[in-house]
XYZ file of C-alpha atoms in Angstrom:
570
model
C 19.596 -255.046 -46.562
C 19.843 -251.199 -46.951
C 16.939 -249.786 -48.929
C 18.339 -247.950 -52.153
C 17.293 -245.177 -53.658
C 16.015 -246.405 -57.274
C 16.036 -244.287 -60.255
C 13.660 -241.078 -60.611
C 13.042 -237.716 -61.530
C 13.427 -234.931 -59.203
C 11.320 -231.897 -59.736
C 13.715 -228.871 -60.517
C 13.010 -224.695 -60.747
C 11.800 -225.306 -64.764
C 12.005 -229.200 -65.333
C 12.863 -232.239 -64.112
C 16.460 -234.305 -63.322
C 16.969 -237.943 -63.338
C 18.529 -239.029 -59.818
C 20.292 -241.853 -59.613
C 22.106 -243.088 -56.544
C 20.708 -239.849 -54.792
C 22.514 -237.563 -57.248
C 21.870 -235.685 -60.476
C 22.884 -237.352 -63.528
C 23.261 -236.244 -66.768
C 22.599 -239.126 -69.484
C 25.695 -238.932 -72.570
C 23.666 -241.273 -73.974
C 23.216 -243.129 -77.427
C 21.046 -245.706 -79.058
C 21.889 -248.763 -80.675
C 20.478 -250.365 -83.581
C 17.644 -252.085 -82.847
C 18.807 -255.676 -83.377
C 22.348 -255.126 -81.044
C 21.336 -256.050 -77.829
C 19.352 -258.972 -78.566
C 22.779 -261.046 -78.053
C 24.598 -260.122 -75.255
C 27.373 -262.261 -77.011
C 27.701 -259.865 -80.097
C 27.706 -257.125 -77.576
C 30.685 -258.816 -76.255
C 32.244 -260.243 -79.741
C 31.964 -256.838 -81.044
C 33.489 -255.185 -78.462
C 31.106 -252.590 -78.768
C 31.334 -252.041 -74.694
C 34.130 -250.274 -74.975
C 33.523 -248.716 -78.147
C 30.885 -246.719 -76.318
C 33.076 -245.857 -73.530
C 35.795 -244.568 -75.539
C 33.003 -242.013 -77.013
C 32.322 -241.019 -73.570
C 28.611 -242.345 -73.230
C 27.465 -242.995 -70.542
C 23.858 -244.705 -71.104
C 22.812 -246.593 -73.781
C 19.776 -247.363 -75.084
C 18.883 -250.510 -76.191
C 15.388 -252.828 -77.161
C 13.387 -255.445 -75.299
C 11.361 -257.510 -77.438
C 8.151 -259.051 -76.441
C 8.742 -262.129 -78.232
C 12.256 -262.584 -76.685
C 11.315 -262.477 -73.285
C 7.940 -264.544 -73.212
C 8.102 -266.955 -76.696
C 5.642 -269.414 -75.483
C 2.994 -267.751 -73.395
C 3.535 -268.009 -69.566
C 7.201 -268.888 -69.878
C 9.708 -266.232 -69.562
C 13.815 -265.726 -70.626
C 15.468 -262.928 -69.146
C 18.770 -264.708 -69.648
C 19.853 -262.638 -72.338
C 19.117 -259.641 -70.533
C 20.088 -260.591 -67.482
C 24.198 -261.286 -69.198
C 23.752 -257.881 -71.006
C 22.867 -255.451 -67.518
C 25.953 -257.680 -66.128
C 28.284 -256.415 -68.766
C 27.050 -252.895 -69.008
C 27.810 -252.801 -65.055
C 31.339 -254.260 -66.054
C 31.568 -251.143 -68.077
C 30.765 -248.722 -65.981
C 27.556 -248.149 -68.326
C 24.071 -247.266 -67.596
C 20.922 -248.508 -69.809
C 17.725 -247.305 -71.231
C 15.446 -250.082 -72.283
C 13.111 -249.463 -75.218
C 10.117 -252.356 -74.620
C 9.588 -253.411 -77.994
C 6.076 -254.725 -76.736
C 2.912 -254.204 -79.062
C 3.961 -251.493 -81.071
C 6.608 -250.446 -82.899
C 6.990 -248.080 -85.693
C 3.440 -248.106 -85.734
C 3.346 -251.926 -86.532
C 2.824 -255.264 -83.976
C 6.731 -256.712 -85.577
C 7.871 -257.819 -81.847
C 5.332 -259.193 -80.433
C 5.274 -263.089 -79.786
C 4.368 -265.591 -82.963
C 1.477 -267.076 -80.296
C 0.203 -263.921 -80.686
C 0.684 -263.074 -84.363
C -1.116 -266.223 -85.392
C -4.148 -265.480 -83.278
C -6.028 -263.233 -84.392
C -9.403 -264.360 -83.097
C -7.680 -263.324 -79.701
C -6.003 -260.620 -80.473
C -7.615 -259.069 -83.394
C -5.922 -256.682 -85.998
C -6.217 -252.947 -87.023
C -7.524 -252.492 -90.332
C -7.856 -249.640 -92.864
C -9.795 -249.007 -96.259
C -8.023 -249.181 -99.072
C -9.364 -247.323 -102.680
C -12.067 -250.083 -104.125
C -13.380 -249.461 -99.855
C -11.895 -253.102 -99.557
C -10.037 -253.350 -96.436
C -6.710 -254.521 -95.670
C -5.588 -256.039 -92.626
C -2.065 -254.868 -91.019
C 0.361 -255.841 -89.148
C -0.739 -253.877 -85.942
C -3.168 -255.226 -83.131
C -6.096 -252.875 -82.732
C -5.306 -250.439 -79.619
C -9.733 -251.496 -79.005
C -8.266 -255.069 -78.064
C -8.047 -255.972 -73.937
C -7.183 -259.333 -74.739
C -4.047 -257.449 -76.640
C -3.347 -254.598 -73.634
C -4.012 -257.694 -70.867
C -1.426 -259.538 -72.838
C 1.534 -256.916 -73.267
C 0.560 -255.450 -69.570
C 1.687 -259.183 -68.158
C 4.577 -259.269 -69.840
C 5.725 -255.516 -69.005
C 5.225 -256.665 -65.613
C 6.801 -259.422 -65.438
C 9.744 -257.746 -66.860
C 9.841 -254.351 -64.331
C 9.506 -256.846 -61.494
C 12.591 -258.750 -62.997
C 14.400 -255.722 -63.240
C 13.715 -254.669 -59.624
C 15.215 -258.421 -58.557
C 18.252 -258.323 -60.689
C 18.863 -254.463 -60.455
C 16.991 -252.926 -58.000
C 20.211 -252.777 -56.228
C 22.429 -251.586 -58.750
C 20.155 -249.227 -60.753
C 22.180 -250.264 -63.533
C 18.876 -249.523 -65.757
C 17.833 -246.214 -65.393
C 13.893 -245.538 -67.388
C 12.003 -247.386 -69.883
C 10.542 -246.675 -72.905
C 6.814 -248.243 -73.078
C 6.746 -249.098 -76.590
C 7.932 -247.830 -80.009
C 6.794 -244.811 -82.254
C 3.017 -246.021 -81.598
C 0.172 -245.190 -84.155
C -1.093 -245.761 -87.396
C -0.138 -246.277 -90.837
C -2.223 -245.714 -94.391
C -5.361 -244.496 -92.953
C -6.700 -241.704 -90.820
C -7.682 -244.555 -88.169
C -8.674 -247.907 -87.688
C -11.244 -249.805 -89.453
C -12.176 -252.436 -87.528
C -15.518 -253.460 -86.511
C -15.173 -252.665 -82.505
C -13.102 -249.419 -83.791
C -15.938 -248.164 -86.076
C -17.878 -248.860 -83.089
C -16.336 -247.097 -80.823
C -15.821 -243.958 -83.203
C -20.064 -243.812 -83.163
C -19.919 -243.135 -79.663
C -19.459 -239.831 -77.809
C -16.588 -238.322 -77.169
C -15.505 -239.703 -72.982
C -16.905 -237.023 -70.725
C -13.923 -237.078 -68.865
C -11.505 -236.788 -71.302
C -13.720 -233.797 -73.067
C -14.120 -231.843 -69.962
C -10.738 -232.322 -69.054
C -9.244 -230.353 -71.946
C -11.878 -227.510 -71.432
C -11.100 -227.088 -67.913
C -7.655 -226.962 -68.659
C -7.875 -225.495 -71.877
C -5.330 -221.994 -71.361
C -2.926 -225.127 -70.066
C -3.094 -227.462 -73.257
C -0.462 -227.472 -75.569
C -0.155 -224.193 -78.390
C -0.546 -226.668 -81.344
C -3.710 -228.552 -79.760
C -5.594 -224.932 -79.605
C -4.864 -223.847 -82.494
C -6.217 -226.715 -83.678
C -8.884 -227.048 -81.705
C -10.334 -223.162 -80.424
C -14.065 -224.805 -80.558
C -13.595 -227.445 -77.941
C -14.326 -224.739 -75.437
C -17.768 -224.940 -76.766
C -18.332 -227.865 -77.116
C -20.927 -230.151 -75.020
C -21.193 -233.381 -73.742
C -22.454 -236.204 -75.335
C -20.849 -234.809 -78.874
C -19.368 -236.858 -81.697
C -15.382 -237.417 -82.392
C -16.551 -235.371 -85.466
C -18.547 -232.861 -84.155
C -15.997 -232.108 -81.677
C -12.487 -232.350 -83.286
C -13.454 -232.605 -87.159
C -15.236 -229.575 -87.916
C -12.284 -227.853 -90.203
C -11.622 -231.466 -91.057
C -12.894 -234.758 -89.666
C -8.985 -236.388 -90.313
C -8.381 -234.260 -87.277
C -11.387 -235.972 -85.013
C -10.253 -239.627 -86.275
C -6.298 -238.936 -85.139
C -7.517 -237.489 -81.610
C -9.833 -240.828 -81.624
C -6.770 -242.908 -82.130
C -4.685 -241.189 -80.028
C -7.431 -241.662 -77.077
C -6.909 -245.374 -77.884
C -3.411 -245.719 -78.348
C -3.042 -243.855 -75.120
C -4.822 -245.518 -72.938
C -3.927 -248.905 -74.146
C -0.572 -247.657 -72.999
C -1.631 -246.344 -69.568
C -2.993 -250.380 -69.491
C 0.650 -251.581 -70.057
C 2.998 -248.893 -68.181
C 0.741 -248.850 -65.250
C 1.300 -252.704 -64.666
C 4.816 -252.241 -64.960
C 4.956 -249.022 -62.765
C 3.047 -251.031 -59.747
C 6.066 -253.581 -59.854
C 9.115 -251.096 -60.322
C 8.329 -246.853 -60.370
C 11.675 -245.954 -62.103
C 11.016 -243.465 -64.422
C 8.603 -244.894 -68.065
C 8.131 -242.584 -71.433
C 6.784 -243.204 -74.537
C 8.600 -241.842 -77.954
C 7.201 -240.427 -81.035
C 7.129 -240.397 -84.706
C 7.109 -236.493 -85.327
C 4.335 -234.995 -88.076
C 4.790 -231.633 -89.660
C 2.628 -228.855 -90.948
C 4.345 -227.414 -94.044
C 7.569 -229.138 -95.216
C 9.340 -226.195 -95.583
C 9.404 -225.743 -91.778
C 11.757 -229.515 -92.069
C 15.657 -229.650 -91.768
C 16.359 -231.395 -94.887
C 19.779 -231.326 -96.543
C 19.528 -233.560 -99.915
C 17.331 -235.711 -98.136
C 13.552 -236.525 -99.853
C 10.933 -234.794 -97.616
C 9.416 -238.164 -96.787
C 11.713 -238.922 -94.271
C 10.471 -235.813 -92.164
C 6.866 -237.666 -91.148
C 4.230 -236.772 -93.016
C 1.529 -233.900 -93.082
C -1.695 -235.748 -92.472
C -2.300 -238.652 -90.480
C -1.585 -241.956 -91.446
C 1.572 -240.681 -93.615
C 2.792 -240.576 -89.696
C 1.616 -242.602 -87.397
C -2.029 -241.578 -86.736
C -2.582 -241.211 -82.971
C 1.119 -241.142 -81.810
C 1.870 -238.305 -79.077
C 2.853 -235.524 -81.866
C 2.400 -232.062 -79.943
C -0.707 -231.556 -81.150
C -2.443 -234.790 -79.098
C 0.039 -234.710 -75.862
C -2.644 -233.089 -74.287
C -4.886 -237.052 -74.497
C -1.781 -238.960 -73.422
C -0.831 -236.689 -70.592
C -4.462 -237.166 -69.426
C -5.275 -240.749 -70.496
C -1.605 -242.011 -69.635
C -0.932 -240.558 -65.902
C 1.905 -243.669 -65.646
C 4.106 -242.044 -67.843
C 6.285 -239.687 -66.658
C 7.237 -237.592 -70.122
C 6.741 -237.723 -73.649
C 9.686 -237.591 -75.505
C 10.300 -237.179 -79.815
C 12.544 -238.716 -81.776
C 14.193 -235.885 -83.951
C 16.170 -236.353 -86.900
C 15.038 -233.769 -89.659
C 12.239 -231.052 -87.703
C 13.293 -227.919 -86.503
C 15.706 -228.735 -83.717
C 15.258 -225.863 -81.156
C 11.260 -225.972 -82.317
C 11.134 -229.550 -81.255
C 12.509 -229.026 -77.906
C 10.441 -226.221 -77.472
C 7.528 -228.322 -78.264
C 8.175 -231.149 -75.802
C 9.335 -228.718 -72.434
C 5.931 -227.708 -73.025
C 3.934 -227.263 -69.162
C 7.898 -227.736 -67.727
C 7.739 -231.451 -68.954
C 11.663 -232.785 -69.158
C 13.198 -233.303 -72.233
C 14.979 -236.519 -73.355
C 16.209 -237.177 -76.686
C 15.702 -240.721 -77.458
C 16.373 -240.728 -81.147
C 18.756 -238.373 -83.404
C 21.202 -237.950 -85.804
C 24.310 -239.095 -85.092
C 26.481 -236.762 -87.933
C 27.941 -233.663 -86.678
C 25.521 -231.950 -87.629
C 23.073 -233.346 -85.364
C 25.216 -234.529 -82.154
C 26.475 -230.249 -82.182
C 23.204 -229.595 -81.874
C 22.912 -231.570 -78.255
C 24.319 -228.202 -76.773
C 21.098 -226.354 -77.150
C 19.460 -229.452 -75.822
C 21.009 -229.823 -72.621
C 22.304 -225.877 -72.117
C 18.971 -224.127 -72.676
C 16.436 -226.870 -72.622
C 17.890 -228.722 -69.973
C 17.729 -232.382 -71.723
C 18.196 -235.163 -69.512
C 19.753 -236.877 -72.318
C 20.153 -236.849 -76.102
C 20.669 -240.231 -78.455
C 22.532 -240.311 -81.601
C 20.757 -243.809 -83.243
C 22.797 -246.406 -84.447
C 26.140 -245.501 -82.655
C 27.047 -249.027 -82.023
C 28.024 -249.106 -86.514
C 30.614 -246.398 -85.561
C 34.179 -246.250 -84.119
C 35.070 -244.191 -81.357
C 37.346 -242.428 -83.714
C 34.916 -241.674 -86.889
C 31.896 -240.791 -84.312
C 31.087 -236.723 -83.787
C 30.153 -238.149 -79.982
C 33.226 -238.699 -78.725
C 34.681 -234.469 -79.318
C 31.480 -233.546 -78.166
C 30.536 -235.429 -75.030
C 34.322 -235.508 -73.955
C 33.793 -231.780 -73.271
C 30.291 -232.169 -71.761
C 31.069 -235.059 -69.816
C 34.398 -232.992 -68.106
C 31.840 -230.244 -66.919
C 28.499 -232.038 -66.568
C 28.845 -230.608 -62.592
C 28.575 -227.355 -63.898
C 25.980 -227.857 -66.382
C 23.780 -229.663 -63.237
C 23.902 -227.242 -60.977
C 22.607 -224.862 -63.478
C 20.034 -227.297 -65.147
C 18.272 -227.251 -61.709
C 19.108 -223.974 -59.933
C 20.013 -221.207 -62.055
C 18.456 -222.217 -65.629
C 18.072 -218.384 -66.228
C 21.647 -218.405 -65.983
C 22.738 -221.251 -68.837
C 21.990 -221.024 -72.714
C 23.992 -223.416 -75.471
C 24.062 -222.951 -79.228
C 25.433 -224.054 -82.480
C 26.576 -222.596 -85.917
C 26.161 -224.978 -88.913
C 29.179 -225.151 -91.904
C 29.405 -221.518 -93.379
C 27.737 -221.864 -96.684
C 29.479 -219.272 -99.231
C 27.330 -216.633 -100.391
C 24.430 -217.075 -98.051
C 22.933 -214.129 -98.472
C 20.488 -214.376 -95.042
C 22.193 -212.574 -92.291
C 23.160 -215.143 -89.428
C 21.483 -214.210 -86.388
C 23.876 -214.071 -83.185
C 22.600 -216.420 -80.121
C 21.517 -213.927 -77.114
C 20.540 -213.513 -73.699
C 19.778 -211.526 -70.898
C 21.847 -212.785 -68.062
C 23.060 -210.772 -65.016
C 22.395 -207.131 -66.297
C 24.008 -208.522 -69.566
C 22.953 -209.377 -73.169
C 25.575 -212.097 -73.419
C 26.145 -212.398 -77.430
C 27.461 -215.693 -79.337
C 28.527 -215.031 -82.984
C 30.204 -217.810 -85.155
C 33.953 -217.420 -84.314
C 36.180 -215.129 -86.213
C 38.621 -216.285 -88.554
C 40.465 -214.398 -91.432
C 39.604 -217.012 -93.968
C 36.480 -219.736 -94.047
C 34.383 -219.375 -91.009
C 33.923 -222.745 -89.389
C 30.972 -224.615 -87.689
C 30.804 -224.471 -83.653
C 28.837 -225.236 -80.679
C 29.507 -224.525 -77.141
C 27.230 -223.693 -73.799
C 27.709 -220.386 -71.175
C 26.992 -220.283 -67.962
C 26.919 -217.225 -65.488
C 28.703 -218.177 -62.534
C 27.918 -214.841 -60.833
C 29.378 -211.544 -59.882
C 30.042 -210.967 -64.425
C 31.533 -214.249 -64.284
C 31.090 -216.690 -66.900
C 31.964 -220.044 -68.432
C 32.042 -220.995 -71.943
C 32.765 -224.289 -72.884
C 32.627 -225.400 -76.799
C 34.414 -224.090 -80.182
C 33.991 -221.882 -83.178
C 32.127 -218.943 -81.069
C 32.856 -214.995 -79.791
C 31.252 -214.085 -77.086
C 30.889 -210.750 -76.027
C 28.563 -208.312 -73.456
C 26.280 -205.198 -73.703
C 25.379 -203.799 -70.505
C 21.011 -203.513 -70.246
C 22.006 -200.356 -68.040
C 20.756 -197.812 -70.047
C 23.262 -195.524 -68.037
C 26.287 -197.931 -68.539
C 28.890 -196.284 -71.302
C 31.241 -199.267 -72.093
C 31.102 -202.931 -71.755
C 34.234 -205.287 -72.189
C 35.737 -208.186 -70.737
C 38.184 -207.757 -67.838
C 39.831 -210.570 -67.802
C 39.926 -214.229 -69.137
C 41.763 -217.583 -68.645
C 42.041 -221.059 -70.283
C 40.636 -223.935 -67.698
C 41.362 -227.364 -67.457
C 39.426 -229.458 -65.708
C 40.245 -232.444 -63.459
C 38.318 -235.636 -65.037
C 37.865 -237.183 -61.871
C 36.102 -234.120 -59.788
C 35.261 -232.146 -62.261
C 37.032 -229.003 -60.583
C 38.509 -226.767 -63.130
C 42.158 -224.924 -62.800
C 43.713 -222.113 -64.790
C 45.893 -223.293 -67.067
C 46.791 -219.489 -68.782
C 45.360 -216.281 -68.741
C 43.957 -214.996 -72.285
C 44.680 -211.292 -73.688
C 45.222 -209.347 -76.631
C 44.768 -211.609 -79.460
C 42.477 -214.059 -77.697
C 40.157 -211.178 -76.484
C 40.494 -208.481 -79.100
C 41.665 -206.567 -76.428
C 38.526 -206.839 -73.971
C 35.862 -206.604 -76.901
C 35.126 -210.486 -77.134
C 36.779 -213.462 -76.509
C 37.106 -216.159 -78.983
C 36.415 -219.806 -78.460
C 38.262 -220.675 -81.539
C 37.912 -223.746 -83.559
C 40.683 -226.830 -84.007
C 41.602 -225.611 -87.120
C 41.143 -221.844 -87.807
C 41.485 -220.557 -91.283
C 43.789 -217.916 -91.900
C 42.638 -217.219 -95.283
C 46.518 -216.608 -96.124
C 47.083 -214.058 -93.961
C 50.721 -214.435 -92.424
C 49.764 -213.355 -88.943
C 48.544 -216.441 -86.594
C 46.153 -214.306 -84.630
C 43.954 -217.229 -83.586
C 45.345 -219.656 -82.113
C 43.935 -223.193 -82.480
C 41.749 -224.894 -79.651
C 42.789 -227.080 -77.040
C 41.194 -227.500 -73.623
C 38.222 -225.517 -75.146
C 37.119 -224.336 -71.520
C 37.565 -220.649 -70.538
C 36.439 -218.258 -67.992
C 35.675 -214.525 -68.350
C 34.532 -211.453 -66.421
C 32.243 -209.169 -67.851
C 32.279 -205.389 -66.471
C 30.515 -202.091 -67.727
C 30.846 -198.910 -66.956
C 28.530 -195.820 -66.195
C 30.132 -192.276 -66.810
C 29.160 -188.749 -66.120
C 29.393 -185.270 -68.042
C 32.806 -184.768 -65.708
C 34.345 -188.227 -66.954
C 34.580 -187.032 -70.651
């Protein structure tokens, strides 16, 4: 048989891409809810196949419980998940599978009853509780090897089923290695082989490590942290990391722990099928105010100290451990529904790592914000949660990754090549009477500043979102709606910049190649000052001129050109 070329990531000029079948691919991708594909049969019933296809995605993401596939211990059912990779390949439909194994949402609610029940075996996290009486939770201790020897079997056994069944078809394309790990309602855990393990020094190789490397490590871990650098070996989780505030040495302790225990379980699975393995992450914040919250209570944004998040989950302030501790996992990825979008990505391309999405909002006002994900941060995918409880028709997906989807060719090339050349955006509903001034999205492309401003109508401004990328010689495509884009020339010599011409594309859906389907002018361009991208539905604030006309293929193409004059030219 004719070796295949399985799943991976392919290092690019800035990042990473996800190859599969030998060529880039660029995950549309969504998650479901976390119950759906437990039953290939109500994946089925429901139809929800084709749901997703008629939104354009193109991956889905889906969980893997522990206790499903192994619910006496030794004996394994991959039935289910064997029908479910069968109809996603019916569907023309790649997968994502989120291993539900020891942890998730910082709590041990998947993992087999034979192992719930024994706790002599696989012993429990605890914390103190006021009275110091301590409770015991729902979470195994990440100190347990009985625990990490358990789950690491069972990953295994699942990667090398997937290799059998798909290894062929690379219908599944990366896993996740558990769920939002960490811990809840104390700064860490409580346990007697945990407190024993906080007495001891801080690993030698983990503490030299982040000295050595210490200009590397992420912004948010030094400014944490500026005394590692002096610190010796043979120091204390406190006297190391808890000098401002021991919370701070007890979350790096945890994070140590829940690291490594994962490094235990990926690295068993890796050794049976390499594809490409990640672990997600319950986000923390610093001040609330720095949270994207719209009529939403502020504890749905994480928490500020640990244990109101998870403490010891891969927040951008303890990457730095995992990377180190957890070598079998190939990125680190957060789940983002109400922190600083751009911020976030930021945070997590940190050291060129690649960015996937695995968790986000699925409203317009998060999926619009997927252009700046995959156009300037070069996201291998982004996930809208919970698509599966919306039609094709009601769902902000299916606008949005229609148009993605038709140039994703484009948006490849220039993900792995010419990055410097590519930049997406978005503009939020137009609140009226904002009195901040809204900044324009810009960039230096070409000899250009290439400038987005919310498109312009005569009445209510709309929302918009939309990607440009410089195709060379002043050449560039736009794809997206409720934007103007115009030039400046960074000559200091140049005396006029304008657009010289522009058309309306189509594109084929099958190849991707695009076609003009009519040149743009006067009204569209403001005569060669800036085109507009214009939104479905323009307002024209009752003025009885149609200047704008309403979007349809939302694709264009338009030259940029400046000029430099002399004293004799005026």
């Amino acid at each position: 048989m004719k070796a295949v070329e399985i799943p991976h990531l392919r290092k690019t000029k800035t990042s990473s891409q996800l190859i599969v079948n030998g060529k880039p691919f660029l995950m549309l991708s969504a998650e479901l809810h976390n119950s759906t594909l437990s039953s290939a049969k109500y994946m089925a019933d429901d139809k929800i196949w084709q749901n997703m296809r008629d939104m354009h995605i193109n991956t889905l993401l889906g969980s893997i419980s522990w206790e499903q596939v192994e619910p006496e211990e030794g004996n394994f059912d991959f039935s289910n998940l064997d029908a479910v990779i069968l109809a996603a390949r019916e569907h023309n439909m790649k997968l994502v599978l989120l291993w539900f194994g020891s942890f998730k949402n910082a709590l041990s609610t998947y993992v087999p009853a034979w192992v719930k029940k024994d706790v002599k075996r696989f012993p429990r996290a605890h914390t103190i509780e006021a009275g110091n009486r301590k409770r015991t939770l729902e979470l195994l201790s990440p100190f347990s090897e009985n625990s990490w020897t358990a789950d690491a079997k069972a990953f295994a056994k699942l990667m090398g089923h997937l290799k059998e069944f798909d290894g062929q078809h690379s219908t599944v394309l990366m896993v996740q290695v558990e769920n939002e790990t960490g811990l809840l309602g104390d700064f860490r855990d409580r346990s007697k082989v945990a407190e024993k393990k906080y007495s001891e020094a801080v690993p030698k190789d983990l503490l030299e490590h982040l000295q050595t490397n210490y200009a590397d490590l992420h912004p948010e871990f030094t400014k944490r942290f500026p005394e590692i650098k002096t610190a010796t070996v043979g120091s204390s989780w406190k006297d190391v990391f808890g000098s401002k505030d021991e919370v701070n040495a007890e979350e790096i302790f945890m994070a140590d722990a829940f690291s490594k225990y994962i490094h235990h379980v990926a690295s068993a699975g890796k050794a049976e099928y390499s594809i490409p393995l990640y672990v997600n992450v319950w986000l923390n914040f610093d001040i609330p105010g720095d949270l994207d919250l719209a009529e939403v209570d502020v504890v749905v944004g994480g928490g500020a100290k640990a244990g109101i998040y998870p403490s010891g989950g891969p927040c951008p302030h303890t990457t730095d451990v995992y990377k180190f501790n957890a070598p079998s996992l190939d990125f680190i990825s957060p789940d983002l529904y109400f922190h600083d979008y751009e911020q976030t990505c930021i945070n997590y391309r940190h050291g060129n790592q690649p960015l996937f999405i695995p968790e986000q909002r699925r409203d317009e006002y998060g999926i619009r914000r997927v252009w700046l994900a995959y156009g300037t941060y070069l996201a291998l995918g982004c996930s809208p949660f919970g698509i599966d409880s919306l039609s094709a028709a009601e769902s902000p997906a299916t606008k949005h990754y229609r148009l993605i989807h038709s140039l994703r060719n484009q948006i490849l090339e220039a993900q792995a090549e010419r990055p410097e050349d590519m930049f997406g955006f978005f503009f939020d509903d137009f609140v009226e009477g904002q009195k901040i001034a809204e900044k324009p999205w810009t960039k230096i492309i070409a000899g250009y500043e290439v400038i987005v401003e919310r498109a312009f109508v005569f009445g209510k401004a709309g929302p918009g979102a939309g990607i440009v990328i410089h195709q060379g010689d002043g050449k560039f495509l736009c794809a997206g709606w409720g934007f103007n884009l115009s030039f400046k020339s960074t000559n200091p010599k140049s005396t006029f910049t304008g657009i010289l011409h522009a058309e309306e594309k189509e594109v084929n859906a099958e190849t991707g190649e695009l076609s003009t389907l009519k040149v743009l002018g006067g009204d569209e361009t403001r005569s060669g000052e800036f085109l507009i991208m214009p939104n479905e539905d323009p307002d024209y604030g009752g003025f009885p001129i149609a200047v704008t006309i309403p979007a349809r293929t939302c694709i264009a193409e338009c030259w940029a050109y400046s000029l430099e004059e002399t004293e004799d030219d005026y």
